[in-house]
Coordinates of C-alpha atoms and ligand atoms in Angstrom, one line a residue:
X1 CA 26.0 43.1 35.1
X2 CA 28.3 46.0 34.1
X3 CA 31.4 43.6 32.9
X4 CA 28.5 41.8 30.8
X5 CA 26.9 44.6 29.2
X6 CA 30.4 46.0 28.2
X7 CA 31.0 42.4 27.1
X8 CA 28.1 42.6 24.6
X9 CA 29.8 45.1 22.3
X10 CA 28.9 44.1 18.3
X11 CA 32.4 43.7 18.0
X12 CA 32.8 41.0 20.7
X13 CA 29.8 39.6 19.6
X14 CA 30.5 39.7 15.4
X15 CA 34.0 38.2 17.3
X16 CA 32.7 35.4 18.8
X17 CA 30.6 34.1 16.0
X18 CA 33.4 34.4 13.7
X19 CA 35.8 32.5 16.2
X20 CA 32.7 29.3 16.0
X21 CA 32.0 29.2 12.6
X22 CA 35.4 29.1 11.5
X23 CA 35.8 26.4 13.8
X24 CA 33.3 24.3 12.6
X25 CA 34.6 25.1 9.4
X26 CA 37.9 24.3 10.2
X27 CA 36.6 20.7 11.6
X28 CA 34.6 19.8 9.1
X29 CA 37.3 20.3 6.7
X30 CA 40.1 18.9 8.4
X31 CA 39.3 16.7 11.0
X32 CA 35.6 15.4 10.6
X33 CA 35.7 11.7 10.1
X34 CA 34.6 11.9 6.2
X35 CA 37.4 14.9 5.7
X36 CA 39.0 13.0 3.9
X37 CA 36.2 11.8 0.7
X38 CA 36.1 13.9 -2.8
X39 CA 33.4 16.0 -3.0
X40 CA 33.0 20.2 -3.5
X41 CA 34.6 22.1 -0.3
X42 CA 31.8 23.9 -0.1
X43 CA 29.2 21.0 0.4
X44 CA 31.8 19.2 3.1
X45 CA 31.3 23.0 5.3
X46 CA 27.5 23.2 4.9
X47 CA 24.2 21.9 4.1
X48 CA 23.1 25.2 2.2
X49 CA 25.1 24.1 -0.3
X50 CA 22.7 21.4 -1.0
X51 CA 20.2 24.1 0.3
X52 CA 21.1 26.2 -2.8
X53 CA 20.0 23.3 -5.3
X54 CA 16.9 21.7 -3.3
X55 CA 15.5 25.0 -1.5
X56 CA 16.7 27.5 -4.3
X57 CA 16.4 26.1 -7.5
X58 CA 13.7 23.5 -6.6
X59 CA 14.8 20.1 -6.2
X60 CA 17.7 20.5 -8.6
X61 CA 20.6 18.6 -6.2
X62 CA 19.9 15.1 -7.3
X63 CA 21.1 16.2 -11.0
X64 CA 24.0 18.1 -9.4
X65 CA 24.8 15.1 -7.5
X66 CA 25.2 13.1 -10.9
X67 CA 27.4 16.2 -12.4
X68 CA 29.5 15.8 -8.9
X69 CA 30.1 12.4 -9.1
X70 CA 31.1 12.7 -13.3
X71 CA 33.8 15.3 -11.5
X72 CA 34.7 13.7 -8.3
X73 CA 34.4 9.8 -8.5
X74 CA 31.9 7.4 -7.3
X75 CA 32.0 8.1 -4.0
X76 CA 31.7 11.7 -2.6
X77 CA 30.6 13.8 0.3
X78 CA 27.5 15.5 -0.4
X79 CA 26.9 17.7 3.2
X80 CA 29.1 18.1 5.6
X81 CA 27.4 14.6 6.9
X82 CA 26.9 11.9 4.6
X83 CA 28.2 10.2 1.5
X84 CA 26.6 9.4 -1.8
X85 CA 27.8 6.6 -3.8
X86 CA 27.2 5.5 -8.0
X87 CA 28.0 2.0 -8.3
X88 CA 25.5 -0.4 -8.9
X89 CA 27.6 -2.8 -7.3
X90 CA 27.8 -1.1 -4.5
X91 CA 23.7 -1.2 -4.4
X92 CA 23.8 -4.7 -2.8
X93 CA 25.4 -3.8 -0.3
X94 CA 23.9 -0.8 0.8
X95 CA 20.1 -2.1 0.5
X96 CA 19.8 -5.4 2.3
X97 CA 17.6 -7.7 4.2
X98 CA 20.8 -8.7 7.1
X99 CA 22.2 -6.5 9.4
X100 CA 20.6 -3.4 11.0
X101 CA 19.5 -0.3 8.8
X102 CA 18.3 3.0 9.9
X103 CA 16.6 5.8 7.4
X104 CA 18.4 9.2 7.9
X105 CA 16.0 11.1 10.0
X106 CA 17.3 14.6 8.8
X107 CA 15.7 13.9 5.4
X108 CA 12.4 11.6 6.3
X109 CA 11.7 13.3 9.8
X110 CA 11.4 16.4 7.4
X111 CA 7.8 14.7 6.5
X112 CA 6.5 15.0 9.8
X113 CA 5.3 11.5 9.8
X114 CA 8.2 9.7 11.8
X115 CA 5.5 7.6 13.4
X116 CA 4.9 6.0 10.1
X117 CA 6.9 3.2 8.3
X118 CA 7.9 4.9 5.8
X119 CA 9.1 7.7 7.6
X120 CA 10.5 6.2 10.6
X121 CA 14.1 5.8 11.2
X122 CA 15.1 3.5 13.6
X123 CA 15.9 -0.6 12.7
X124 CA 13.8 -2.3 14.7
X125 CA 11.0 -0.2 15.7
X126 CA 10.2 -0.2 11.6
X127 CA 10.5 -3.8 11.4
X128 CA 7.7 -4.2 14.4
X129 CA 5.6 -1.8 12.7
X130 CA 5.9 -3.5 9.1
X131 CA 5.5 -6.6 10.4
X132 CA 2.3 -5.9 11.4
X133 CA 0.8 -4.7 8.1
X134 CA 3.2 -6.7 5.3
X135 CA 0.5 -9.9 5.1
X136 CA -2.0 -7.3 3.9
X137 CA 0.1 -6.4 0.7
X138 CA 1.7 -10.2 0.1
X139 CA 1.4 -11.1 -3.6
X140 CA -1.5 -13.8 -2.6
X141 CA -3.5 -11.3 -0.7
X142 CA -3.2 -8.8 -3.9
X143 CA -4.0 -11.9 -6.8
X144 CA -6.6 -12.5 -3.8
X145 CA -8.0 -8.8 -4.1
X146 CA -7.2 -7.8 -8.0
X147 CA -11.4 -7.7 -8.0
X148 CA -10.9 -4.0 -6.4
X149 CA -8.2 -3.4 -9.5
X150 CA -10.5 -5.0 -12.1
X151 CA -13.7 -2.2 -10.9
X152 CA -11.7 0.4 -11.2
X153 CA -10.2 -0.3 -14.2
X154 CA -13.8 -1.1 -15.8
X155 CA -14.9 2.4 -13.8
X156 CA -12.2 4.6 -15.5
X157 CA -12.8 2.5 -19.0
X158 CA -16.5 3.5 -18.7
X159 CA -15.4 7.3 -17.6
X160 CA -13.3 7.3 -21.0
X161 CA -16.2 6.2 -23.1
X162 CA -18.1 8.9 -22.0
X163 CA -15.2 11.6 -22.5
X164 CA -15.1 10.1 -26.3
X165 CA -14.1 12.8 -28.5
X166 CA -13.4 15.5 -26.2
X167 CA -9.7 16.5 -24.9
X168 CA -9.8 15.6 -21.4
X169 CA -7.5 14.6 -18.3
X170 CA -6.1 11.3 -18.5
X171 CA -3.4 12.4 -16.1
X172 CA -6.2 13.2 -13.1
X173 CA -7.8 10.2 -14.3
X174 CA -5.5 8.2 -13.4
X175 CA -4.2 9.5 -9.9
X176 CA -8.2 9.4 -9.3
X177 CA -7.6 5.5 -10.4
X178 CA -4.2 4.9 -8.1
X179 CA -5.9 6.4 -5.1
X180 CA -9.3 5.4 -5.5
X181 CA -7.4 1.7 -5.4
X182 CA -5.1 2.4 -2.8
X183 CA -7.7 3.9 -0.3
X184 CA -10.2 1.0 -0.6
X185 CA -7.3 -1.8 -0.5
X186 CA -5.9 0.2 2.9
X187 CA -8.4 1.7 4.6
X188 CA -11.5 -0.4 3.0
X189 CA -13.5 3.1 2.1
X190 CA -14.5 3.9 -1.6
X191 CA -14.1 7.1 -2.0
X192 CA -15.2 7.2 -5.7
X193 CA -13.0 9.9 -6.8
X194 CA -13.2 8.1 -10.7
X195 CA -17.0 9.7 -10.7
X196 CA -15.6 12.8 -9.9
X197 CA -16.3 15.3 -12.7
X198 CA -12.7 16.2 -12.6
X199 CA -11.5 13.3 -11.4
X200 CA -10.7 15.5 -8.2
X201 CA -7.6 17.1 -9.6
X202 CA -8.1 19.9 -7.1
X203 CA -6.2 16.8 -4.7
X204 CA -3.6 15.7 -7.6
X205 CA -1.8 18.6 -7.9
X206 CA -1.2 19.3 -3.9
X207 CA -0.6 15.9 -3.7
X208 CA 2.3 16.2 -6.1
X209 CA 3.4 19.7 -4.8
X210 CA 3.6 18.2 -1.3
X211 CA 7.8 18.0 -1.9
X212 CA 8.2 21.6 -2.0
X213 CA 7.1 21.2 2.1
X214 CA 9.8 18.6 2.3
X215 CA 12.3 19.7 0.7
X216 CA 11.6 23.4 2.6
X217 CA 11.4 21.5 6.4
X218 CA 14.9 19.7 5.2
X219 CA 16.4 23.2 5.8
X220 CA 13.8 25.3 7.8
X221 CA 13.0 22.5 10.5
X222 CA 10.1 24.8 12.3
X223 CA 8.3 24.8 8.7
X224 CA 6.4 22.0 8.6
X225 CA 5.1 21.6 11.8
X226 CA 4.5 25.2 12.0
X227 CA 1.9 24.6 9.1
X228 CA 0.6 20.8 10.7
X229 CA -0.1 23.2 13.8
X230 CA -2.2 25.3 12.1
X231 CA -6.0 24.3 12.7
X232 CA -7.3 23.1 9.5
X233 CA -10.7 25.2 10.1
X234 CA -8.1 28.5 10.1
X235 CA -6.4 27.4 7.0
X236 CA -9.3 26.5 5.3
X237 CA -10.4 30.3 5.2
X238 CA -6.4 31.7 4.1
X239 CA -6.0 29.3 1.1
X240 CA -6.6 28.6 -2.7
X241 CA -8.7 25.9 -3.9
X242 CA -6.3 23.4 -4.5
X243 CA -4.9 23.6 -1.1
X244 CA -8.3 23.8 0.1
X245 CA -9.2 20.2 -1.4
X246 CA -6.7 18.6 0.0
X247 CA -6.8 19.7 3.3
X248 CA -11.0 18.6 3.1
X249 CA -9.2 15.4 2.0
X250 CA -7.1 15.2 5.4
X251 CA -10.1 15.5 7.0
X252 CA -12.1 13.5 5.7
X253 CA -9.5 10.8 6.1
X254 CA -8.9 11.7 9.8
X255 CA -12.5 11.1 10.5
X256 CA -12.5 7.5 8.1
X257 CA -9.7 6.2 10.1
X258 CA -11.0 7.3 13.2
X259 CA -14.3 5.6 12.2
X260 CA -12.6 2.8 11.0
X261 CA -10.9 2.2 14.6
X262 CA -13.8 2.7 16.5
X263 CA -15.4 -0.1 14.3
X264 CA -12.2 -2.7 14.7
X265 CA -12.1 -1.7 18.4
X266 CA -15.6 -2.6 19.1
X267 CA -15.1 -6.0 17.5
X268 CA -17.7 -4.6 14.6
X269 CA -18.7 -8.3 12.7
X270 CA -17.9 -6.4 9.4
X271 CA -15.0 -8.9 7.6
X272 CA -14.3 -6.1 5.5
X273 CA -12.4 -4.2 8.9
X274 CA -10.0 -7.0 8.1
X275 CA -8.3 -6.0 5.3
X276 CA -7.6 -2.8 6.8
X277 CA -4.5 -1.7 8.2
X278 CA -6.3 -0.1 11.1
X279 CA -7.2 -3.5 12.2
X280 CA -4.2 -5.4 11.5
X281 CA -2.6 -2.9 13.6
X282 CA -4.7 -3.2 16.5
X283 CA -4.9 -6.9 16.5
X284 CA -0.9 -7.0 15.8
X285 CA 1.6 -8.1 19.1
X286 CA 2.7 -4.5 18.7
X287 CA 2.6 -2.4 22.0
X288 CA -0.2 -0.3 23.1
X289 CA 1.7 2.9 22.4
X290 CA 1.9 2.3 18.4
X291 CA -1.7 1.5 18.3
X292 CA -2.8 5.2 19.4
X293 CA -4.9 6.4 17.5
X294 CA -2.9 9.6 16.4
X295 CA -0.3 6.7 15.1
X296 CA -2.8 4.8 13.1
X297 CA -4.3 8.3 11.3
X298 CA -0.3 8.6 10.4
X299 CA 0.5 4.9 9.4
X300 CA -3.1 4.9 7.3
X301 CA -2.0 8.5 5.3
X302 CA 1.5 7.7 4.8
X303 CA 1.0 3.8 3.3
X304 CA -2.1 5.2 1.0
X305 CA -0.2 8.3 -0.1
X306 CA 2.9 5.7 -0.8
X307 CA 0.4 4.4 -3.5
X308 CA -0.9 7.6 -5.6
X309 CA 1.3 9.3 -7.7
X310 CA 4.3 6.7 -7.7
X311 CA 2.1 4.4 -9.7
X312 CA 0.3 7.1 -11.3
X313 CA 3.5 9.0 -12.6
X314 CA 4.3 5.6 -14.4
X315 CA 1.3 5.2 -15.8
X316 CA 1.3 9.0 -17.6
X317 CA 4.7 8.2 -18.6
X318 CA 4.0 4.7 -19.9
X319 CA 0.8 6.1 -22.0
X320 CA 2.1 8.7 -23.6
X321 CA 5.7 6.9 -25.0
X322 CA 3.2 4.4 -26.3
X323 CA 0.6 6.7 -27.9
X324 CA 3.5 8.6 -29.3
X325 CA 5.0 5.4 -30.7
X326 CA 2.8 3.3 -33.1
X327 CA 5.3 0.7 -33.2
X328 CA 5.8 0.0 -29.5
X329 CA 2.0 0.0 -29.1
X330 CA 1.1 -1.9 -32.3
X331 CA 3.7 -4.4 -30.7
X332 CA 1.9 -4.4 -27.5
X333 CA -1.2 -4.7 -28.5
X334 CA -0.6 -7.8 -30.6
X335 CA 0.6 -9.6 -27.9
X336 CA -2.5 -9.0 -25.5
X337 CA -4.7 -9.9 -28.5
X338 CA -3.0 -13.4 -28.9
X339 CA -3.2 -13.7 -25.2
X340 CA -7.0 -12.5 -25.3
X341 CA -7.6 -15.1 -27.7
X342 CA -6.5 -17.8 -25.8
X343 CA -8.9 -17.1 -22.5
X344 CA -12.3 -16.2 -22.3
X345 CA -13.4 -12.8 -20.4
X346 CA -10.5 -10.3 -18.9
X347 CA -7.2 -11.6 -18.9
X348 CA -6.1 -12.5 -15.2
X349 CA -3.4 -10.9 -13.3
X350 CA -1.6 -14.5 -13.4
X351 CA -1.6 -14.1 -17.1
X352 CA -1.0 -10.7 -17.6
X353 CA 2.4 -11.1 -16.2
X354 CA 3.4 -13.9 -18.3
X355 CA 3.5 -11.7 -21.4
X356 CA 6.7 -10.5 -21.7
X357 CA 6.0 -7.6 -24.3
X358 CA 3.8 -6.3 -21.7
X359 CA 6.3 -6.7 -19.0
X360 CA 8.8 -5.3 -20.7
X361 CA 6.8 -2.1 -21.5
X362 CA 6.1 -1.4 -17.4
X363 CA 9.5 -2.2 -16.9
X364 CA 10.8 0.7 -18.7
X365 CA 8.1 2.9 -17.2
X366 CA 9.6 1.6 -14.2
X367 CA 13.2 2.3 -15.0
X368 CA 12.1 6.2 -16.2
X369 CA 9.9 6.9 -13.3
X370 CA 11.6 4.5 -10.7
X371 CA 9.0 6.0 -7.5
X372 CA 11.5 8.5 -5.8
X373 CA 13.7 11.2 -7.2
X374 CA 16.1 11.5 -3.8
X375 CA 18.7 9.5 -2.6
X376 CA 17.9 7.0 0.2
X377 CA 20.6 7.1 2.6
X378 CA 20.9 4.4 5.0
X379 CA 22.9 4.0 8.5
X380 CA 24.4 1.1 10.1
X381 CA 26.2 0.6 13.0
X382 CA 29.0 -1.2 11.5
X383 CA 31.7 0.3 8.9
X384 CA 31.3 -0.1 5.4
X385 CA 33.8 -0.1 2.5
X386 CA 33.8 0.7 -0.7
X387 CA 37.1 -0.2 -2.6
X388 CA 39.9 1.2 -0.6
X389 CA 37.4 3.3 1.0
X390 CA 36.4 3.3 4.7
X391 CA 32.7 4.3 5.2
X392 CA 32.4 5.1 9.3
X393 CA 29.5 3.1 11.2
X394 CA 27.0 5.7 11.6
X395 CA 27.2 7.8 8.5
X396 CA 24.4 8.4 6.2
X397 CA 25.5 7.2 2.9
X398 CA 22.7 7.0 0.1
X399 CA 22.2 6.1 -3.7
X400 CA 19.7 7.5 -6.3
X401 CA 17.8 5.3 -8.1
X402 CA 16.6 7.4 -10.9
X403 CA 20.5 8.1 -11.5
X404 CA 21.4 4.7 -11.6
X405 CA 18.0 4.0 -14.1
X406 CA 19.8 7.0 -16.6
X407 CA 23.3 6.2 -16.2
X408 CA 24.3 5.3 -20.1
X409 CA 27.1 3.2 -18.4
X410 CA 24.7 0.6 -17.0
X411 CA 21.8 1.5 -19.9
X412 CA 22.4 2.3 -23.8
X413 CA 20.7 5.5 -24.7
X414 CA 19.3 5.4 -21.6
X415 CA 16.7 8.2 -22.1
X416 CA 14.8 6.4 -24.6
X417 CA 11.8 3.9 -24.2
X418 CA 12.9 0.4 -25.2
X419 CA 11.0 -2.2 -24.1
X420 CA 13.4 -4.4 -26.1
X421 CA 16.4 -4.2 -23.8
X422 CA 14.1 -6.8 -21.4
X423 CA 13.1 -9.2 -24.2
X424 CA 16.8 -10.9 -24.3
X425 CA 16.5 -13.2 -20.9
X426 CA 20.2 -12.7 -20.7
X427 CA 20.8 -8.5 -21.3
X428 CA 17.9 -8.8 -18.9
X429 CA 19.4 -10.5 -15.8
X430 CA 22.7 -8.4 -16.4
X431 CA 20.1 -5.5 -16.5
X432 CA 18.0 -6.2 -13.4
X433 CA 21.6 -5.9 -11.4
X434 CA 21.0 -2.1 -11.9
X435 CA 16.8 -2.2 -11.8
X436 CA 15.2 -1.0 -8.3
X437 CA 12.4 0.9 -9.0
X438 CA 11.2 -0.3 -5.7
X439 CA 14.3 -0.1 -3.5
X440 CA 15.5 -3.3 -1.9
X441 CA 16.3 -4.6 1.1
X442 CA 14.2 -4.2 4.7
X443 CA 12.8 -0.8 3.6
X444 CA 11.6 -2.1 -0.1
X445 CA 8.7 -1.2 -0.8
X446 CA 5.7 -2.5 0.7
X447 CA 3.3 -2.4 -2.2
X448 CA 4.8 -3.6 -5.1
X449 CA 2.8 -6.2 -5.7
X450 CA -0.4 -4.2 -5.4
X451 CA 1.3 -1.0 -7.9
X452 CA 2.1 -4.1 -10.3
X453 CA -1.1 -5.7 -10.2
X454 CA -2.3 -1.9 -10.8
X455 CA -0.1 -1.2 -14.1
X456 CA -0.8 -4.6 -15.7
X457 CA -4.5 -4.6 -15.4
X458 CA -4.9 -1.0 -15.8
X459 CA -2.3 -0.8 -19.4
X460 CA -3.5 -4.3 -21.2
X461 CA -7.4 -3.0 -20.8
X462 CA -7.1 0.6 -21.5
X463 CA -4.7 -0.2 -25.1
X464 CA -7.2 -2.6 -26.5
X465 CA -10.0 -0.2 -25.4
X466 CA -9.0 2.9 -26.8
X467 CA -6.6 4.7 -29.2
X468 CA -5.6 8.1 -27.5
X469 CA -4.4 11.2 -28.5
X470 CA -1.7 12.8 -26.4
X471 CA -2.4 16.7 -26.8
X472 CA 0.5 19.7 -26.1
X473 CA 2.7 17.0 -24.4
X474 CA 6.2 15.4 -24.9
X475 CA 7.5 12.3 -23.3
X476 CA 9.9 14.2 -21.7
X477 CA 7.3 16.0 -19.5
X478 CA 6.8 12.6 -17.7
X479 CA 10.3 12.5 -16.9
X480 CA 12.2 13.1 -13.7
X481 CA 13.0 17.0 -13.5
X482 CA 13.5 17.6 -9.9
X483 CA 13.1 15.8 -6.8
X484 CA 10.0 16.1 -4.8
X485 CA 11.0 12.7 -2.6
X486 CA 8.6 11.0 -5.7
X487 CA 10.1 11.7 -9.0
X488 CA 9.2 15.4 -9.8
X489 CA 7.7 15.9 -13.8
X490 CA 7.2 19.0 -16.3
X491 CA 3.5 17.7 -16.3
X492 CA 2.9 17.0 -12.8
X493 CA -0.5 14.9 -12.6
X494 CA -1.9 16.8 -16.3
X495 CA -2.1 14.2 -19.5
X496 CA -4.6 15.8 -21.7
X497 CA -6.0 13.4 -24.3
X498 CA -8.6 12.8 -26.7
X499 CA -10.2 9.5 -27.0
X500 CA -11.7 7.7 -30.0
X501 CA -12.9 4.1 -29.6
X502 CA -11.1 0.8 -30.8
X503 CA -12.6 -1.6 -33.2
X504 CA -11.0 -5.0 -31.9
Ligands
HEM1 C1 5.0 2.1 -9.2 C2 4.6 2.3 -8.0 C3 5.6 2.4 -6.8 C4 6.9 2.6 -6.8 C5 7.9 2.8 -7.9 C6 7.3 2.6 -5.4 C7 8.6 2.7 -4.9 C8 8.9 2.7 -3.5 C9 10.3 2.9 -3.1 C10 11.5 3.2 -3.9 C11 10.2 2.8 -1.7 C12 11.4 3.0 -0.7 C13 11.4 4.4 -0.2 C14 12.6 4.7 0.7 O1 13.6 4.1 0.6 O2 12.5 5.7 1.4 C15 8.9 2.5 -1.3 C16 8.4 2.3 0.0 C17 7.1 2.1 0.3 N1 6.1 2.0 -0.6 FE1 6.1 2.1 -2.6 N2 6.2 2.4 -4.6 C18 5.1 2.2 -5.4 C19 3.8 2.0 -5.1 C20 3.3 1.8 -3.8 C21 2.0 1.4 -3.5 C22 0.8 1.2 -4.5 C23 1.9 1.4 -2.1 C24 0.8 1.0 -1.2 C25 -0.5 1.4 -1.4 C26 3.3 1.6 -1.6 C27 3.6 1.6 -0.3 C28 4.9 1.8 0.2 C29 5.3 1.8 1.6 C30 4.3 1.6 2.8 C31 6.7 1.9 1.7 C32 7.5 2.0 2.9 C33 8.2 0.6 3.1 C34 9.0 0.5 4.3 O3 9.7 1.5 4.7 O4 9.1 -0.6 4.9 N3 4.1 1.9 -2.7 N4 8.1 2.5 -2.5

């Protein structure tokens, strides 16, 4: 006991920690298997360097990523653990439907929701689990559905007619829209949040805030699930409003799911149970331990959440380029009305997305606000290379989507909103080489039909509708600005906007 105690001396101990760090250190530097890729020193000895830009300054690493890759190359060494590559031609390669592909559980487990399957890592346990609930979002099921689109879109329209002449939330309006949609399509409960005086933006703005937890877990690992530990009834009584509606929200949507399960498992005669995910789970070949009910609440949250502000943020940033920009819009709205004029009652989904004007538009919404603002680094278990480089099975390497979307080298002025650049069929095809708004490859995303169906129906009713107004806002507030996982905005969820009728 003696030799310990005179062991423990501050010296010995200040010693000993000195000796290990410089070690590691030392290793990474020297001998760890990506020692040898460009990148800052600093970020090849520790993840605080990133920590400094995503913890510190707020999300800020994904710009520094495109100022370290101007310095260092195409490929470079981010952390002391994985790589990060700009090269749309490398994109192919990294997001593909053949071979195996794991998510990097350092950055998604950070969510908490590793259950999910959009959070969970490993290869084939997320291809089990999406299996199970792809048919629900297929492009037939969606055409199939685009009658829970065309309420909501005739719900907000009616909201707006009533907000006539008054400077209102358009942003709120529309998350209400996007998750008013998502939540019936997923969990087949209306939860009416359009009728909401506010259009619930007490829920919008935690929802969007939610990457600050993210992005804090990445480096404090105890922080998020200290908070999930929490009793909701305990926090309920310790925070804010906002906080407080969202957590309600939680609740509620514990105790839908739960009620939806009960319903599926007692083989309810409802048919509407089956176009939920809760009962395409249960009735899927997957084992009994992913259809716990704990899973399903995660699964249900995670793919509904997928769907709010994603489409939503496009939507703000698609409005107020055009009702900033008479010509674009004029342009626009031309081509609906010939459309219009050709069918009777509202135009169809089918030929909504024949109009190439229209297309064109969500396209560049699409390219500016391209879902998430991180990097989505993949794993395989076979070694990649990238010119004469040697990328080591197991290492998370990752792109950035939004970076590729800005890069001037694969986009003239790429900042500005164009619709043109997709008119010419041939820029187009050489452009859709460097377009993935959705990702691609096994973890694309699931409901890109259903966000498509959204932005078509929603933008071709609402310009012919009404002329808007954009008050105290630039287009630049709808653009990326940090990373939050989704793209991270000036504006957040807030579009103010006065309305005034259209004589068509
Ligand atoms: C404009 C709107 C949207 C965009 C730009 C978008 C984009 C993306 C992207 C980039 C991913 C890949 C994430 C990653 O690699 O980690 C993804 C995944 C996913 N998205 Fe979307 N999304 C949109 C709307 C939606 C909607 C409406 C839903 C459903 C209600 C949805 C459900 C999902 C799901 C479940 C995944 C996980 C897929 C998997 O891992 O297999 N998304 N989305």
């Amino acid at each position: 006991m003696a030799s310990i105690t005179s062991f423990l001396t501050w010296g010995n101990v200040i010693g000993t920690l000195v000796a290990y760090y410089g070690t590691v250190v030392f290793y990474r530097l020297f001998l760890h298997p990506l020692a040898r890729f460009p990148g800052p020193k600093l970020a090849a000895i520790s993840r605080w360097y990133e920590g400094y830009y995503d913890f510190y300054l707020g999300g800020q690493y994904t710009l520094k990523i495109r100022d370290l890759h101007r310095q260092y190359g195409p490929i470079i060494r981010i952390s002391p653990h994985e790589l990060h590559v700009s090269d749309p031609a490398f994109y192919e390669k990294l997001y593909r439907m053949d071979g195996r592909w794991d998510k990097y559980a350092w950055t998604y487990d950070a969510f908490g929701a590793s259950f999910s399957t959009l959070f969970g890592s490993d290869h084939d346990t997320h291809k089990a689990r999406r299996a199970a609930i792809a048919p629900l979002f297929s492009k037939a099921k969606i055409v199939a559905r685009q009658d829970i689109i065309r309420k909501n879109v005739d719900k907000l329209c009616r909201r707006v007619a009533n907000l006539v002449g008054t400077t209102f939330n358009l942003g709120a309006a529309i998350s209400a829209f996007s998750r008013d949609i998502a939540n019936e399509f997923v969990l087949g409960k209306e939860y009416n949040e359009l009728d909401m005086e506010d259009f619930n933006i007490g829920l919008s703005i935690p929802v969007s805030g939610a990457g600050t937890v993210w992005r804090t877990t990445k480096f404090i690992r105890w922080f998020g699930p200290t908070l999930h530990s929490i009793p909701t009834g305990l926090v309920l009584n310790m925070v804010g409003e906002s906080t407080k509606s969202f957590l309600q929200y939680l609740q509620r949507y514990e105790r839908d799911a739960n009620e939806t399960l009960a319903a599926v498992e007692s083989g309810s005669p409802d048919t509407h149970l089956e176009n939920t995910i809760v009962h395409a789970v249960v009735h899927s070949n997957l084992p009994p331990a992913e259809k716990a009910s704990s899973r399903i609440r995660q699964e249900v949250t995670t793919v509904t959440a997928a769907g709010f502000e994603t489409t939503a943020n496009v939507l703000r940033l698609i409005l107020c380029n055009l009702f900033t920009n008479c010509e674009i819009l004029e342009r626009l709205r031309q081509e609906i009305t010939l459309a219009a004029s050709k069918s009777s009652g509202p135009l169809q989904l089918r030929t909504l997305e024949q109009l190439p004007y229209l297309t064109g538009v969500l396209m560049e919404g699409l390219r500016l606000s391209p879902g998430i603002g991180t990097r989505a680094a993949r794993i395989t278990d076979k070694d990649l290379s990238y010119g004469d480089w040697r990328i080591p099975a197991g290492t998370p390497v990752g792109m950035t989507t939004v970076l590729m979307h800005t890069d001037e080298e694969n986009y003239t002025d790429p900042m500005l909103f164009n619709p043109d650049r997709w008119m010419d069929p041939i820029n187009r095809r050489a452009s859709e080489k460097t377009f993935a708004p959705f990702s691609r490859g096994t973890r694309m995303c699931l409901g890109m039909h259903l966000a498509w169906a959204e932005m078509y129906m929603l933008l071709a009713t609402l310009v012919q509708r009404f002329d808007f107004e954009v008050v105290g806002a630039t287009t630049a507030d709808f653009e990326f600005v940090h990373d939050s996982f989704g793209i991270g905005t000036k504006a957040g969820c807030n579009l103010s906007a006065k309305a005034s009728p259209r004589e068509v």
